[in-house]
């Protein structure tokens, strides 16, 4: 069974630039999550989708972050403009309803 | 939001030693998950606990859930260098069927180093 796919694996940008991350969940998983993990901390939920609808985006900095999940499958997370404090690993996860979360390998973002 | 506190924050042990990592919640637990992470990589699922008193084992790793104390522990017996990594506990903070049920809130992680 294929796992959660994420790209790119690494990204280095300068502050005020924009960046986008892509996630392809496990086939059949209706729920998709984007987490932000700052060095030395646990992952923090940014946004949760159920199919292509947003369930929870209460911790998403909406002035600079946006996410979409077209057709209820792939998802993209965008940051525009990026700040130094956005440097983190961005993790995508998917799950069946009420089941455990499967995580992708993450995208390491460095903002210089 | 639910706070999860892990202890210790870091742990260094000699190969072959036993160790325990604790995870304490400030709110009711509706499911507790343990994951392992290598630096800069994704999380690998270890175990899921859903009922008070539940205990699960996989190879040399055992996890327990004390619902009354809102606490879980992860115990590794006869540690090996392959056990090294970051251990994270994650908890569901709403009942099944509640708003945004499914998402996990994570502790800050415990960094485990095993010296051969």
Short mmCIF file of C-alpha atoms in Angstrom, two decimals:
data_model
loop_
_atom_site.label_atom_id
_atom_site.label_comp_id
_atom_site.label_asym_id
_atom_site.label_seq_id
_atom_site.Cartn_x
_atom_site.Cartn_y
_atom_site.Cartn_z
CA UNK A 1 0.00 0.00 0.00
CA UNK A 2 1.42 3.38 -0.99
CA UNK A 3 1.92 5.84 1.85
CA UNK A 4 1.29 9.57 2.07
CA UNK A 5 3.38 11.34 -0.55
CA UNK A 6 4.76 14.84 -0.03
CA UNK A 7 6.88 17.14 -2.13
CA UNK A 8 9.25 18.83 -2.17
CA UNK A 9 11.37 17.16 0.50
CA UNK A 10 13.38 20.31 1.19
CA UNK A 11 12.86 23.97 0.36
CA UNK A 12 15.00 27.01 1.06
CA UNK A 13 13.56 30.45 0.39
CA UNK A 14 14.14 34.03 1.44
CA UNK A 15 11.69 35.88 3.64
CA UNK A 16 8.80 37.52 1.84
CA UNK A 17 8.92 34.89 -0.93
CA UNK A 18 6.09 32.45 -1.48
CA UNK A 19 6.21 28.66 -1.29
CA UNK A 20 3.84 25.75 -1.89
CA UNK A 21 3.78 22.20 -0.61
CA UNK A 22 1.95 19.28 -2.14
CA UNK A 23 0.42 16.21 -0.51
CA UNK A 24 -1.17 13.06 -1.92
CA UNK A 25 -2.90 11.03 0.81
CA UNK A 26 -3.40 7.29 0.99
CA UNK A 27 -6.07 6.19 -1.46
CA UNK A 28 -9.50 6.18 0.12
CA UNK A 29 -8.59 8.33 3.12
CA UNK A 30 -11.22 11.04 3.40
CA UNK A 31 -9.49 13.03 6.12
CA UNK A 32 -6.33 15.00 5.44
CA UNK A 33 -4.29 17.07 7.89
CA UNK A 34 -1.48 19.60 7.60
CA UNK A 35 0.77 19.94 10.63
CA UNK A 36 3.62 22.36 11.32
CA UNK A 37 6.52 21.11 13.43
CA UNK A 38 9.01 23.66 14.64
CA UNK A 39 12.39 22.31 15.76
CA UNK A 40 12.20 20.89 19.28
CA UNK A 41 8.40 20.92 19.41
CA UNK A 42 5.60 18.50 18.68
CA UNK A 43 3.53 18.86 15.49
CA UNK A 44 0.82 21.52 15.58
CA UNK A 45 -2.31 21.15 13.48
CA UNK A 46 -2.75 23.86 10.85
CA UNK A 47 -5.78 22.58 8.97
CA UNK A 48 -7.98 19.48 8.73
CA UNK A 49 -10.02 18.53 5.66
CA UNK A 50 -12.86 16.03 5.43
CA UNK A 51 -13.06 15.20 1.72
CA UNK A 52 -12.72 18.68 0.18
CA UNK A 53 -14.31 20.58 3.05
CA UNK A 54 -12.44 22.31 5.88
CA UNK A 55 -13.21 20.86 9.32
CA UNK A 56 -10.75 22.85 11.42
CA UNK A 57 -8.46 25.72 10.44
CA UNK A 58 -8.48 27.53 13.77
CA UNK A 59 -4.67 27.55 14.03
CA UNK A 60 -3.94 28.45 10.43
CA UNK A 61 -2.43 31.97 10.09
CA UNK A 62 -4.87 32.97 7.40
CA UNK A 63 -3.16 36.25 6.56
CA UNK A 64 -0.30 34.30 4.99
CA UNK A 65 -1.20 30.61 4.88
CA UNK A 66 -3.77 29.02 2.59
CA UNK A 67 -4.67 25.43 1.79
CA UNK A 68 -6.96 23.67 -0.58
CA UNK A 69 -8.00 20.14 -1.35
CA UNK A 70 -9.53 19.98 -4.77
CA UNK A 71 -11.68 16.98 -5.61
CA UNK A 72 -11.13 15.60 -2.10
CA UNK A 73 -7.79 13.98 -2.93
CA UNK A 74 -4.53 15.96 -3.33
CA UNK A 75 -3.89 19.02 -1.23
CA UNK A 76 -1.61 22.04 -1.41
CA UNK A 77 -0.46 24.32 1.39
CA UNK A 78 0.82 27.76 0.47
CA UNK A 79 2.68 30.42 2.41
CA UNK A 80 2.75 33.96 1.02
CA UNK A 81 4.75 35.89 2.11
CA UNK A 82 7.01 33.69 4.22
CA UNK A 83 8.52 34.86 7.50
CA UNK A 84 11.59 33.63 9.33
CA UNK A 85 9.40 31.97 11.98
CA UNK A 86 7.80 29.77 9.30
CA UNK A 87 10.96 27.66 9.19
CA UNK A 88 9.72 24.21 10.17
CA UNK A 89 8.85 20.76 8.91
CA UNK A 90 5.43 20.66 7.28
CA UNK A 91 3.79 17.30 7.69
CA UNK A 92 0.81 15.95 5.81
CA UNK A 93 -1.23 13.10 7.27
CA UNK A 94 -4.33 11.19 6.25
CA UNK A 95 -6.71 8.83 7.95
CA UNK A 96 -9.86 6.83 7.64
CA UNK A 97 -12.59 8.08 9.93
CA UNK A 98 -11.79 7.42 13.61
CA UNK A 99 -8.58 5.62 12.76
CA UNK A 100 -4.90 6.33 13.23
CA UNK A 101 -3.09 9.02 11.24
CA UNK A 102 -0.54 8.07 8.60
CA UNK A 103 2.15 10.68 8.03
CA UNK A 104 4.21 11.60 5.01
CA UNK A 105 7.96 12.26 5.21
CA UNK A 106 7.40 15.99 5.49
CA UNK A 107 8.83 19.07 3.80
CA UNK A 108 11.67 20.85 5.59
CA UNK A 109 11.31 24.59 4.99
CA UNK A 110 14.11 27.01 5.74
CA UNK A 111 13.34 30.72 5.47
CA UNK A 112 16.46 32.89 5.29
CA UNK B 1 -6.93 23.23 23.78
CA UNK B 2 -5.59 20.03 25.29
CA UNK B 3 -2.08 20.15 26.69
CA UNK B 4 0.10 17.09 26.57
CA UNK B 5 3.23 17.01 28.66
CA UNK B 6 5.91 14.41 28.01
CA UNK B 7 8.68 13.44 30.39
CA UNK B 8 11.54 13.27 30.28
CA UNK B 9 12.33 15.71 27.45
CA UNK B 10 15.43 13.71 26.62
CA UNK B 11 16.89 10.41 27.67
CA UNK B 12 20.31 8.83 27.17
CA UNK B 13 20.66 5.14 27.97
CA UNK B 14 23.15 2.37 27.47
CA UNK B 15 22.17 -0.41 25.10
CA UNK B 16 20.32 -3.14 26.94
CA UNK B 17 18.78 -0.88 29.56
CA UNK B 18 15.04 -0.50 30.11
CA UNK B 19 13.39 2.91 29.94
CA UNK B 20 10.00 4.59 30.35
CA UNK B 21 8.53 7.70 28.72
CA UNK B 22 5.44 9.33 30.20
CA UNK B 23 2.69 11.40 28.63
CA UNK B 24 0.24 13.34 30.81
CA UNK B 25 -2.85 15.14 29.58
CA UNK B 26 -4.53 18.15 31.19
CA UNK B 27 -7.89 17.04 29.79
CA UNK B 28 -9.88 13.88 29.19
CA UNK B 29 -8.30 11.44 26.81
CA UNK B 30 -10.44 10.01 24.01
CA UNK B 31 -7.61 8.01 22.49
CA UNK B 32 -3.85 8.06 22.90
CA UNK B 33 -1.36 7.40 20.12
CA UNK B 34 2.38 6.83 20.25
CA UNK B 35 4.57 7.70 17.27
CA UNK B 36 8.30 7.56 16.61
CA UNK B 37 10.13 10.12 14.49
CA UNK B 38 13.61 10.31 13.05
CA UNK B 39 15.01 13.85 12.93
CA UNK B 40 13.46 15.87 10.09
CA UNK B 41 11.24 13.01 8.94
CA UNK B 42 7.65 11.91 9.23
CA UNK B 43 6.00 10.11 12.15
CA UNK B 44 5.82 6.33 12.28
CA UNK B 45 2.82 4.87 14.10
CA UNK B 46 3.67 2.64 17.06
CA UNK B 47 0.53 2.01 19.08
CA UNK B 48 -3.01 3.20 19.75
CA UNK B 49 -4.73 3.00 23.14
CA UNK B 50 -8.41 3.75 23.54
CA UNK B 51 -9.67 2.22 26.75
CA UNK B 52 -8.68 2.81 30.34
CA UNK B 53 -6.28 0.16 31.57
CA UNK B 54 -5.46 -0.90 28.03
CA UNK B 55 -1.97 -2.23 27.44
CA UNK B 56 -0.39 -3.08 24.09
CA UNK B 57 2.97 -4.52 23.16
CA UNK B 58 4.94 -4.73 19.96
CA UNK B 59 8.32 -6.39 20.01
CA UNK B 60 10.11 -4.76 22.95
CA UNK B 61 7.81 -1.76 23.31
CA UNK B 62 4.82 -1.70 25.68
CA UNK B 63 2.33 1.13 26.08
CA UNK B 64 -0.27 1.55 28.81
CA UNK B 65 -3.17 3.92 29.30
CA UNK B 66 -4.36 5.08 32.71
CA UNK B 67 -7.59 6.90 31.89
CA UNK B 68 -8.24 8.07 35.46
CA UNK B 69 -4.84 9.70 35.70
CA UNK B 70 -5.11 10.92 32.10
CA UNK B 71 -1.70 9.43 31.55
CA UNK B 72 0.08 7.00 29.27
CA UNK B 73 3.48 5.38 29.50
CA UNK B 74 5.75 3.85 26.88
CA UNK B 75 8.22 1.27 28.11
CA UNK B 76 11.13 -0.13 26.11
CA UNK B 77 12.78 -3.31 27.34
CA UNK B 78 16.42 -4.06 26.58
CA UNK B 79 16.91 -0.95 24.43
CA UNK B 80 18.85 -1.11 21.17
CA UNK B 81 20.44 1.62 19.02
CA UNK B 82 17.55 1.12 16.56
CA UNK B 83 15.19 2.46 19.24
CA UNK B 84 16.85 5.87 19.10
CA UNK B 85 14.69 8.73 17.87
CA UNK B 86 11.98 11.10 19.01
CA UNK B 87 8.92 9.58 20.67
CA UNK B 88 5.70 11.58 20.47
CA UNK B 89 2.38 11.01 22.14
CA UNK B 90 -0.73 12.32 20.44
CA UNK B 91 -4.26 12.52 21.85
CA UNK B 92 -7.76 12.92 20.51
CA UNK B 93 -9.44 15.80 22.30
CA UNK B 94 -13.06 15.27 21.32
CA UNK B 95 -15.51 12.39 21.51
CA UNK B 96 -16.29 10.36 18.42
CA UNK B 97 -18.68 12.33 16.27
CA UNK B 98 -17.66 15.67 17.77
CA UNK B 99 -16.40 18.66 15.83
CA UNK B 100 -13.03 17.99 14.20
CA UNK B 101 -12.87 14.56 15.77
CA UNK B 102 -9.89 12.78 14.33
CA UNK B 103 -7.17 15.36 14.73
CA UNK B 104 -4.40 14.66 17.23
CA UNK B 105 -2.80 17.09 19.64
CA UNK B 106 0.85 16.19 20.28
CA UNK B 107 3.25 16.46 23.17
CA UNK B 108 6.62 18.10 22.66
CA UNK B 109 8.42 14.79 22.19
CA UNK B 110 11.08 12.82 24.05
CA UNK B 111 14.49 12.47 22.42
CA UNK B 112 15.94 9.01 23.05
CA UNK B 113 19.63 8.26 22.54
CA UNK B 114 20.89 4.69 22.94
CA UNK B 115 24.63 4.20 23.26
CA UNK B 116 26.00 0.87 22.01
#
